[in-house]
PDB file of C-alpha atoms and ligand atoms in Angstrom:
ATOM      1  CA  UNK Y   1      12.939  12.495  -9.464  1.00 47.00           C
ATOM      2  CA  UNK Y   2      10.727   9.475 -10.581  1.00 55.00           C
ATOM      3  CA  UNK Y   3      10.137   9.294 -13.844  1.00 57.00           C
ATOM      4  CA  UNK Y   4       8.212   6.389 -15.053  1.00 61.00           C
ATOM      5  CA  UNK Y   5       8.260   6.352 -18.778  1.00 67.00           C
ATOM      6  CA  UNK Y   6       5.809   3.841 -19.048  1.00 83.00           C
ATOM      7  CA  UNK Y   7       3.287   5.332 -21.720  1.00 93.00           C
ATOM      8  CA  UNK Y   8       5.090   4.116 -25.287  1.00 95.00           C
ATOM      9  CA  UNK Y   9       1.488   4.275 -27.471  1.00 96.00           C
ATOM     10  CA  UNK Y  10      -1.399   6.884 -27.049  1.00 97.00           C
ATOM     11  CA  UNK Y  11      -4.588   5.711 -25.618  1.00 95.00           C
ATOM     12  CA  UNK Y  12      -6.768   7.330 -27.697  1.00 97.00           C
ATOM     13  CA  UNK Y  13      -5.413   6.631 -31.333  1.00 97.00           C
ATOM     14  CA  UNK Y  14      -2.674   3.988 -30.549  1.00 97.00           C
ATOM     15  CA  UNK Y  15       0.358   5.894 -32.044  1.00 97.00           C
ATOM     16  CA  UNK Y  16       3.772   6.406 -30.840  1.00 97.00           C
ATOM     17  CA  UNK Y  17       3.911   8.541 -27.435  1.00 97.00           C
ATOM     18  CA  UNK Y  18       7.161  10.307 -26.955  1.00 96.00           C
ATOM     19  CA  UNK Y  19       7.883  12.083 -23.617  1.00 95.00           C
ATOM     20  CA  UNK Y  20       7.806  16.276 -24.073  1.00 95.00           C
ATOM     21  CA  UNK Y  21       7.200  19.183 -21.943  1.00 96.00           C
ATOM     22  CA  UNK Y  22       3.654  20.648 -23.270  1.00 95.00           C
ATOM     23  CA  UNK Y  23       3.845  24.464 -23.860  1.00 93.00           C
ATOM     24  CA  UNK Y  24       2.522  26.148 -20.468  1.00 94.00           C
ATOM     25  CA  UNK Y  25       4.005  22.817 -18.390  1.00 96.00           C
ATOM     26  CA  UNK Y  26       7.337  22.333 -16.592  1.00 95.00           C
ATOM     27  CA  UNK Y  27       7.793  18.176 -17.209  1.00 94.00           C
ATOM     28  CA  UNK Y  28       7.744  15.751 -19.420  1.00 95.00           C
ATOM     29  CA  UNK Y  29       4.717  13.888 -20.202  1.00 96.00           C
ATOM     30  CA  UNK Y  30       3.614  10.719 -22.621  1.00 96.00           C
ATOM     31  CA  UNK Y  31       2.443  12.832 -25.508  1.00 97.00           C
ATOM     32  CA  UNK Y  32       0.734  11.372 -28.775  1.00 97.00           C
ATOM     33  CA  UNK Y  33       3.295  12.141 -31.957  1.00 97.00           C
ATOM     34  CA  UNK Y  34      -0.419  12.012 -34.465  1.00 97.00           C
ATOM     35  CA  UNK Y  35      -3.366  13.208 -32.430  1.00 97.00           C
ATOM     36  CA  UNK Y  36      -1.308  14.945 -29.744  1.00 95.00           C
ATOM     37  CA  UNK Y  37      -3.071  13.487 -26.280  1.00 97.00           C
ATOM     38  CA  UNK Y  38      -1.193  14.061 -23.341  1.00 97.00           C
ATOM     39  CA  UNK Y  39      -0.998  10.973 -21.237  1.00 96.00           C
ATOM     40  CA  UNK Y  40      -0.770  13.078 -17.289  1.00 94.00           C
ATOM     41  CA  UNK Y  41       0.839  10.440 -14.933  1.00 93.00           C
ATOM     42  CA  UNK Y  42       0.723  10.900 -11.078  1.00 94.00           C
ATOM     43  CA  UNK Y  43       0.912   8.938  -7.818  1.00 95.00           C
ATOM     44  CA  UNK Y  44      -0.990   6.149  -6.917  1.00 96.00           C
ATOM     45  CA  UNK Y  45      -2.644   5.436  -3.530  1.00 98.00           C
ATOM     46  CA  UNK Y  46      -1.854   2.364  -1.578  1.00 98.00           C
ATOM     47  CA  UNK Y  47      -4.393   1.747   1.321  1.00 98.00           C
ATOM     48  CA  UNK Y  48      -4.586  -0.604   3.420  1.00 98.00           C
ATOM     49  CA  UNK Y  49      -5.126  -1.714   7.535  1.00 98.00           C
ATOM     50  CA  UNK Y  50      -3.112  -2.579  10.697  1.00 98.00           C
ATOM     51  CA  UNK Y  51      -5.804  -5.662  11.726  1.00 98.00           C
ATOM     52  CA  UNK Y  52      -5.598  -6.246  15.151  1.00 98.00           C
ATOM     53  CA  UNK Y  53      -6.774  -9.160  17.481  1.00 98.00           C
ATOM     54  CA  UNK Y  54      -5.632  -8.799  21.628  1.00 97.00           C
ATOM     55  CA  UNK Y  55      -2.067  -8.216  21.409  1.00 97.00           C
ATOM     56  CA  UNK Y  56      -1.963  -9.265  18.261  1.00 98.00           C
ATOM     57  CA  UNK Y  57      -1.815  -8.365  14.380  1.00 98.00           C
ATOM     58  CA  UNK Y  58      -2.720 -10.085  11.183  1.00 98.00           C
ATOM     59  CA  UNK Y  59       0.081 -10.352   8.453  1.00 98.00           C
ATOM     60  CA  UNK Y  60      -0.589 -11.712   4.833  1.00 98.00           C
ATOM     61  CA  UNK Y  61       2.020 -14.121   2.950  1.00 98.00           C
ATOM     62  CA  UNK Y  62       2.129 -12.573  -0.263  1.00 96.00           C
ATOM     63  CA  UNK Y  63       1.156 -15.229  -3.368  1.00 96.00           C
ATOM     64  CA  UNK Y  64       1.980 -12.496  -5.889  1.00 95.00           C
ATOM     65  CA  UNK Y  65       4.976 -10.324  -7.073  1.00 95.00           C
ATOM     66  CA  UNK Y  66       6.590  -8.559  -6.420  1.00 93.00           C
ATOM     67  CA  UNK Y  67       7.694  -9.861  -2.837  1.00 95.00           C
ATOM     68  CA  UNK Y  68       6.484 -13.114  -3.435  1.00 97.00           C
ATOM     69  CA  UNK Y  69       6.475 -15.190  -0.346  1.00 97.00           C
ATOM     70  CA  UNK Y  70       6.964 -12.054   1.988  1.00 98.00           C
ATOM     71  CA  UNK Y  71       4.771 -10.694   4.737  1.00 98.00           C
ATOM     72  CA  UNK Y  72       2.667  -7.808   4.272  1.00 98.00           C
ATOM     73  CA  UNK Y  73      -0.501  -6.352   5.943  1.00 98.00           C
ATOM     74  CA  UNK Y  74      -3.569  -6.373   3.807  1.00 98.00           C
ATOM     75  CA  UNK Y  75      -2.985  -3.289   1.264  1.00 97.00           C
ATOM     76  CA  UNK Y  76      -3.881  -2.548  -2.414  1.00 97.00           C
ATOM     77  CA  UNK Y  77      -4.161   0.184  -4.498  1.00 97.00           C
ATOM     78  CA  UNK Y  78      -7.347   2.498  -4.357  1.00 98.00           C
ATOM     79  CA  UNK Y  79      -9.866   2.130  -6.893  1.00 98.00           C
ATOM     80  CA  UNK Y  80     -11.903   4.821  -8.194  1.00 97.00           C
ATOM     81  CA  UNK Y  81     -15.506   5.067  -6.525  1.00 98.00           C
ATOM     82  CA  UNK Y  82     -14.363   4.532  -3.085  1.00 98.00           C
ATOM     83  CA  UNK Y  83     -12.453   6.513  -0.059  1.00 98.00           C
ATOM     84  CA  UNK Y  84      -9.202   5.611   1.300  1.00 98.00           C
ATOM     85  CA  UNK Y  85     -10.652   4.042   4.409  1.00 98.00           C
ATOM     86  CA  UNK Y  86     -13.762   1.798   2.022  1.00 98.00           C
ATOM     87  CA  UNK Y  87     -10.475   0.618   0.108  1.00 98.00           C
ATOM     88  CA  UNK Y  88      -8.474  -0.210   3.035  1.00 98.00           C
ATOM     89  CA  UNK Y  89     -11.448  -1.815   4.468  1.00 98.00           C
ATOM     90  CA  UNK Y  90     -11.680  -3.662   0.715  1.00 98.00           C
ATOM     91  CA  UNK Y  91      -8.142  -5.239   0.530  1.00 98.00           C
ATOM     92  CA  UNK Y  92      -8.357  -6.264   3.740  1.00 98.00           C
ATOM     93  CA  UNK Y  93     -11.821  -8.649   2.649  1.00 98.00           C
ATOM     94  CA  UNK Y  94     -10.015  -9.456  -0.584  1.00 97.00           C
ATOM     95  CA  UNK Y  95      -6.452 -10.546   0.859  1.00 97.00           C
ATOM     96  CA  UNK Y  96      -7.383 -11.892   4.205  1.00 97.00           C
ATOM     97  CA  UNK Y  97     -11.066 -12.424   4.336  1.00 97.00           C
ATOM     98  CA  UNK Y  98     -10.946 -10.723   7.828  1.00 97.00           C
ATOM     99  CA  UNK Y  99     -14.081  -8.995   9.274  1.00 98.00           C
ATOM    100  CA  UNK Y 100     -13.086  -5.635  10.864  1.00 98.00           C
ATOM    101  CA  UNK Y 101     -13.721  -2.665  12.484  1.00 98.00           C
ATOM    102  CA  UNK Y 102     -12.464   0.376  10.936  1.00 98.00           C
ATOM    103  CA  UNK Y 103     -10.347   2.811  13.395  1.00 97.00           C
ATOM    104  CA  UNK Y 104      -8.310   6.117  12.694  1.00 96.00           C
ATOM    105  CA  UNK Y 105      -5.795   6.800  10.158  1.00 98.00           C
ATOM    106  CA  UNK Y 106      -2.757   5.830  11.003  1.00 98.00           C
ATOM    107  CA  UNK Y 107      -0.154   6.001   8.516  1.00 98.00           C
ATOM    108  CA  UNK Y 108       0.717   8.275   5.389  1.00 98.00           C
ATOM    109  CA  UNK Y 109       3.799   7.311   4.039  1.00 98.00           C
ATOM    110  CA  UNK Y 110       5.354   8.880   0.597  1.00 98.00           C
ATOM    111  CA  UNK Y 111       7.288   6.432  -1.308  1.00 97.00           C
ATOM    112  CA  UNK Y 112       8.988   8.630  -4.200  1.00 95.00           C
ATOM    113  CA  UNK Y 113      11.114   7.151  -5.477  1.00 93.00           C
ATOM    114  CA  UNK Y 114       7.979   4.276  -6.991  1.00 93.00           C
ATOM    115  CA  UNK Y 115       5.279   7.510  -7.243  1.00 94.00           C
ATOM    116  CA  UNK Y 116       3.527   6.099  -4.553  1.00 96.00           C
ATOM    117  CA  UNK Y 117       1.594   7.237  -1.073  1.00 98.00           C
ATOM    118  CA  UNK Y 118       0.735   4.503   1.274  1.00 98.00           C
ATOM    119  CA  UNK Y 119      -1.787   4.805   3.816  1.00 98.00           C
ATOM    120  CA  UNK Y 120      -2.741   2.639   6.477  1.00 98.00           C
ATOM    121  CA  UNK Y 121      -5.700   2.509   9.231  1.00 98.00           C
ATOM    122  CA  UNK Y 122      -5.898   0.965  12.308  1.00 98.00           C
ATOM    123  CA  UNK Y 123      -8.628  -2.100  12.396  1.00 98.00           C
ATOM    124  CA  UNK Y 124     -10.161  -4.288  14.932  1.00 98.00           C
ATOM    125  CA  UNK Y 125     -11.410  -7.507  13.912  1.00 98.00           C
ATOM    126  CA  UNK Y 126     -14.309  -8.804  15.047  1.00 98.00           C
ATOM    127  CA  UNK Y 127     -13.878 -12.240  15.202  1.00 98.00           C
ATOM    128  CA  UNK Y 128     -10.273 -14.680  14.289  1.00 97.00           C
ATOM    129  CA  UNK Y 129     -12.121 -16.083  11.034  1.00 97.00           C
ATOM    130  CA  UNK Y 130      -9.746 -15.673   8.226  1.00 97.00           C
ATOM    131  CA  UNK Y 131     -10.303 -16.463   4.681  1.00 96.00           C
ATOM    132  CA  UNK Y 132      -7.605 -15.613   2.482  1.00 96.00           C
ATOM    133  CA  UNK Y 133      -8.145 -14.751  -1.590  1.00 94.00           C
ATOM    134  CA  UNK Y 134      -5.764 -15.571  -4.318  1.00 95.00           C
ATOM    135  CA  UNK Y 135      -3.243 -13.391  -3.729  1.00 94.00           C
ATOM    136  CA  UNK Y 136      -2.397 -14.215   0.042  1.00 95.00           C
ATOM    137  CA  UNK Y 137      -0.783 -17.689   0.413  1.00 97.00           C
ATOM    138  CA  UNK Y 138      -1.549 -17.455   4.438  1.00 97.00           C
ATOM    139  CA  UNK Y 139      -3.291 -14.820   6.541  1.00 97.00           C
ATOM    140  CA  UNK Y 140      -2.178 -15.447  10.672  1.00 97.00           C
ATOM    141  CA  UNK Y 141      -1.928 -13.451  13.573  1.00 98.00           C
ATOM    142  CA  UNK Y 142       1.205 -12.337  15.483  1.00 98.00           C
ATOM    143  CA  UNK Y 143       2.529 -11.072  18.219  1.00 98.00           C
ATOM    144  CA  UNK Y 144       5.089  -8.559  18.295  1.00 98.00           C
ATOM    145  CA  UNK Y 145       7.654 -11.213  19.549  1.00 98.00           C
ATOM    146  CA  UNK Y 146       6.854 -13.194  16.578  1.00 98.00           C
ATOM    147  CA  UNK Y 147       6.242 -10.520  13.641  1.00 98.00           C
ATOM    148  CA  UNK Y 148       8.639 -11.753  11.053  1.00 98.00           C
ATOM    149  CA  UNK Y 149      10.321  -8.453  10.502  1.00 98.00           C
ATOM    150  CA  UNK Y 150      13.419  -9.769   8.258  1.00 98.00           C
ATOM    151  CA  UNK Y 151      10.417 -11.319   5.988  1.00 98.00           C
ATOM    152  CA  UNK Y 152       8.568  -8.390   6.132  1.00 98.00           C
ATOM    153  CA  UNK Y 153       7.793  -7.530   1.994  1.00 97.00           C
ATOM    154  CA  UNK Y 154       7.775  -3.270   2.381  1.00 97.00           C
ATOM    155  CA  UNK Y 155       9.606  -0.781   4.067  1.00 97.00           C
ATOM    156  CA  UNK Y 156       6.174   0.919   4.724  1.00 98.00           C
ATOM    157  CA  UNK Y 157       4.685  -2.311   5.808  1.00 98.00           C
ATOM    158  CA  UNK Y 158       7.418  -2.621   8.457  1.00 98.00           C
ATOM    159  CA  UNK Y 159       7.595   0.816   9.350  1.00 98.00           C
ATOM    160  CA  UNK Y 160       3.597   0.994  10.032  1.00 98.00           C
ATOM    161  CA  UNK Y 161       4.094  -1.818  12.737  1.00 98.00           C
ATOM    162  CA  UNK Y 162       6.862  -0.195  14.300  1.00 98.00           C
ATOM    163  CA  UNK Y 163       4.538   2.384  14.808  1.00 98.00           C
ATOM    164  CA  UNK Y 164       1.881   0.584  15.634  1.00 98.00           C
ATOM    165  CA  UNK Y 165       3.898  -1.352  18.523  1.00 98.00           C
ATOM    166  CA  UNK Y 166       5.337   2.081  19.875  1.00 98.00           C
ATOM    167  CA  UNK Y 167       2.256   3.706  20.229  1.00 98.00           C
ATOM    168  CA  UNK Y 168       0.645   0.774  21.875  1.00 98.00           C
ATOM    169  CA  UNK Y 169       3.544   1.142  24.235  1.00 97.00           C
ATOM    170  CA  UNK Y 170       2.516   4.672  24.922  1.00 97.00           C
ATOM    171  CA  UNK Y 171      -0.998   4.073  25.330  1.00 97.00           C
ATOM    172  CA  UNK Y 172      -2.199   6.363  22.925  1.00 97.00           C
ATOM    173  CA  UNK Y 173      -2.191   6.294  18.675  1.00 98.00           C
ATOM    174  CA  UNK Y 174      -1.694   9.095  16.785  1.00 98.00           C
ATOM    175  CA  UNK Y 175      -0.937   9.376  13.298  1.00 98.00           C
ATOM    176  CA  UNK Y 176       2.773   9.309  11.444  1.00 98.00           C
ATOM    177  CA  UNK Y 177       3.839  10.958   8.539  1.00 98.00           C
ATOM    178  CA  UNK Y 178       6.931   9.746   7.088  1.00 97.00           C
ATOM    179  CA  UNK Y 179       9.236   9.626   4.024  1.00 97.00           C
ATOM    180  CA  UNK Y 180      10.714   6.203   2.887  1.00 93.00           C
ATOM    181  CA  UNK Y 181      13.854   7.389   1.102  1.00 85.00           C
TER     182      UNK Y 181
HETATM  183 ZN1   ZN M 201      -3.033   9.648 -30.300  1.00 82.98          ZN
END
């Protein structure tokens, strides 16, 4: 099981945290040794799109860590105030500076073992214009022949586009659930 034992001082009062099961709860959790706050950790969302021009997709060159250097497609984690889709569509802005148009869900994928659920929609973009924010180093297009899959930063990331190619195979997208173990 992940546990992230992150919380070390309260966020109310500032004191020591220790990590105890709360009477009427079955796990640990970041408690406050003075005012007694419980800190309640869960999984974050990862959202993001599967841009597509033609035959082809848009990959970003990460500029940040982790995976510095890598290939991703445009993902980040959800903020609060917006839907899954409004923050895939946001990362996508932010790390590519792509106009799109938002299709279906595509992927949910649970990565456990980092407390995290990644989710990815299909896009089309409207035009080729790119403009890539701080943390891409290089937004381009590729086809599948070319997808850098050995540079490819996340098992989710790489796992989407296999997807994604299959289906376009088929003719016909539907949407994956998977487990990256
Ligand atoms: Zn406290």
């Amino acid at each position: 099981m992940y546990l992230p034992r992150r919380i070390q001082h309260c966020r109310v009062c500032g004191s020591r945290a220790e990590y105890r099961v709360p009477t009427d709860d079955n796990r640990e959790r970041a408690t406050c040794t003075v005012c007694a706050e419980i800190h309640y950790e869960n999984p974050l969302n990862v959202v993001g799109t599967v841009p597509v021009w033609g035959d082809q997709v848009l990959l970003c060159r990460r500029n940040i860590e982790p995976r510095f250097g890598f290939w991703t497609l445009p993902a980040g984690f959800m903020e609060f105030g917006e839907t899954t889709a409004e923050g895939a569509l946001r990362e996508t802005v932010e790390e590519a500076g792509a106009r799109v148009e938002m299709q279906g869900l595509f992927t949910v994928l649970n990565v456990v073992r980092v407390g995290q659920v990644h989710l990815f929609y299909r896009a089309r973009m409207l035009d080729t214009h790119l403009d890539p924010g701080p943390e891409t180093i290089e937004a381009r297009l590729f086809r599948e022949d070319e997808v850098p899959w050995d540079e490819l930063a996340f098992r989710t990331v790489r796992d989407t586009l296999r997807f994604y190619f299959d289906d376009r195979r088929l003719g016909q997208f539907s949407v994956h659930a998977g487990d990256i173990v």
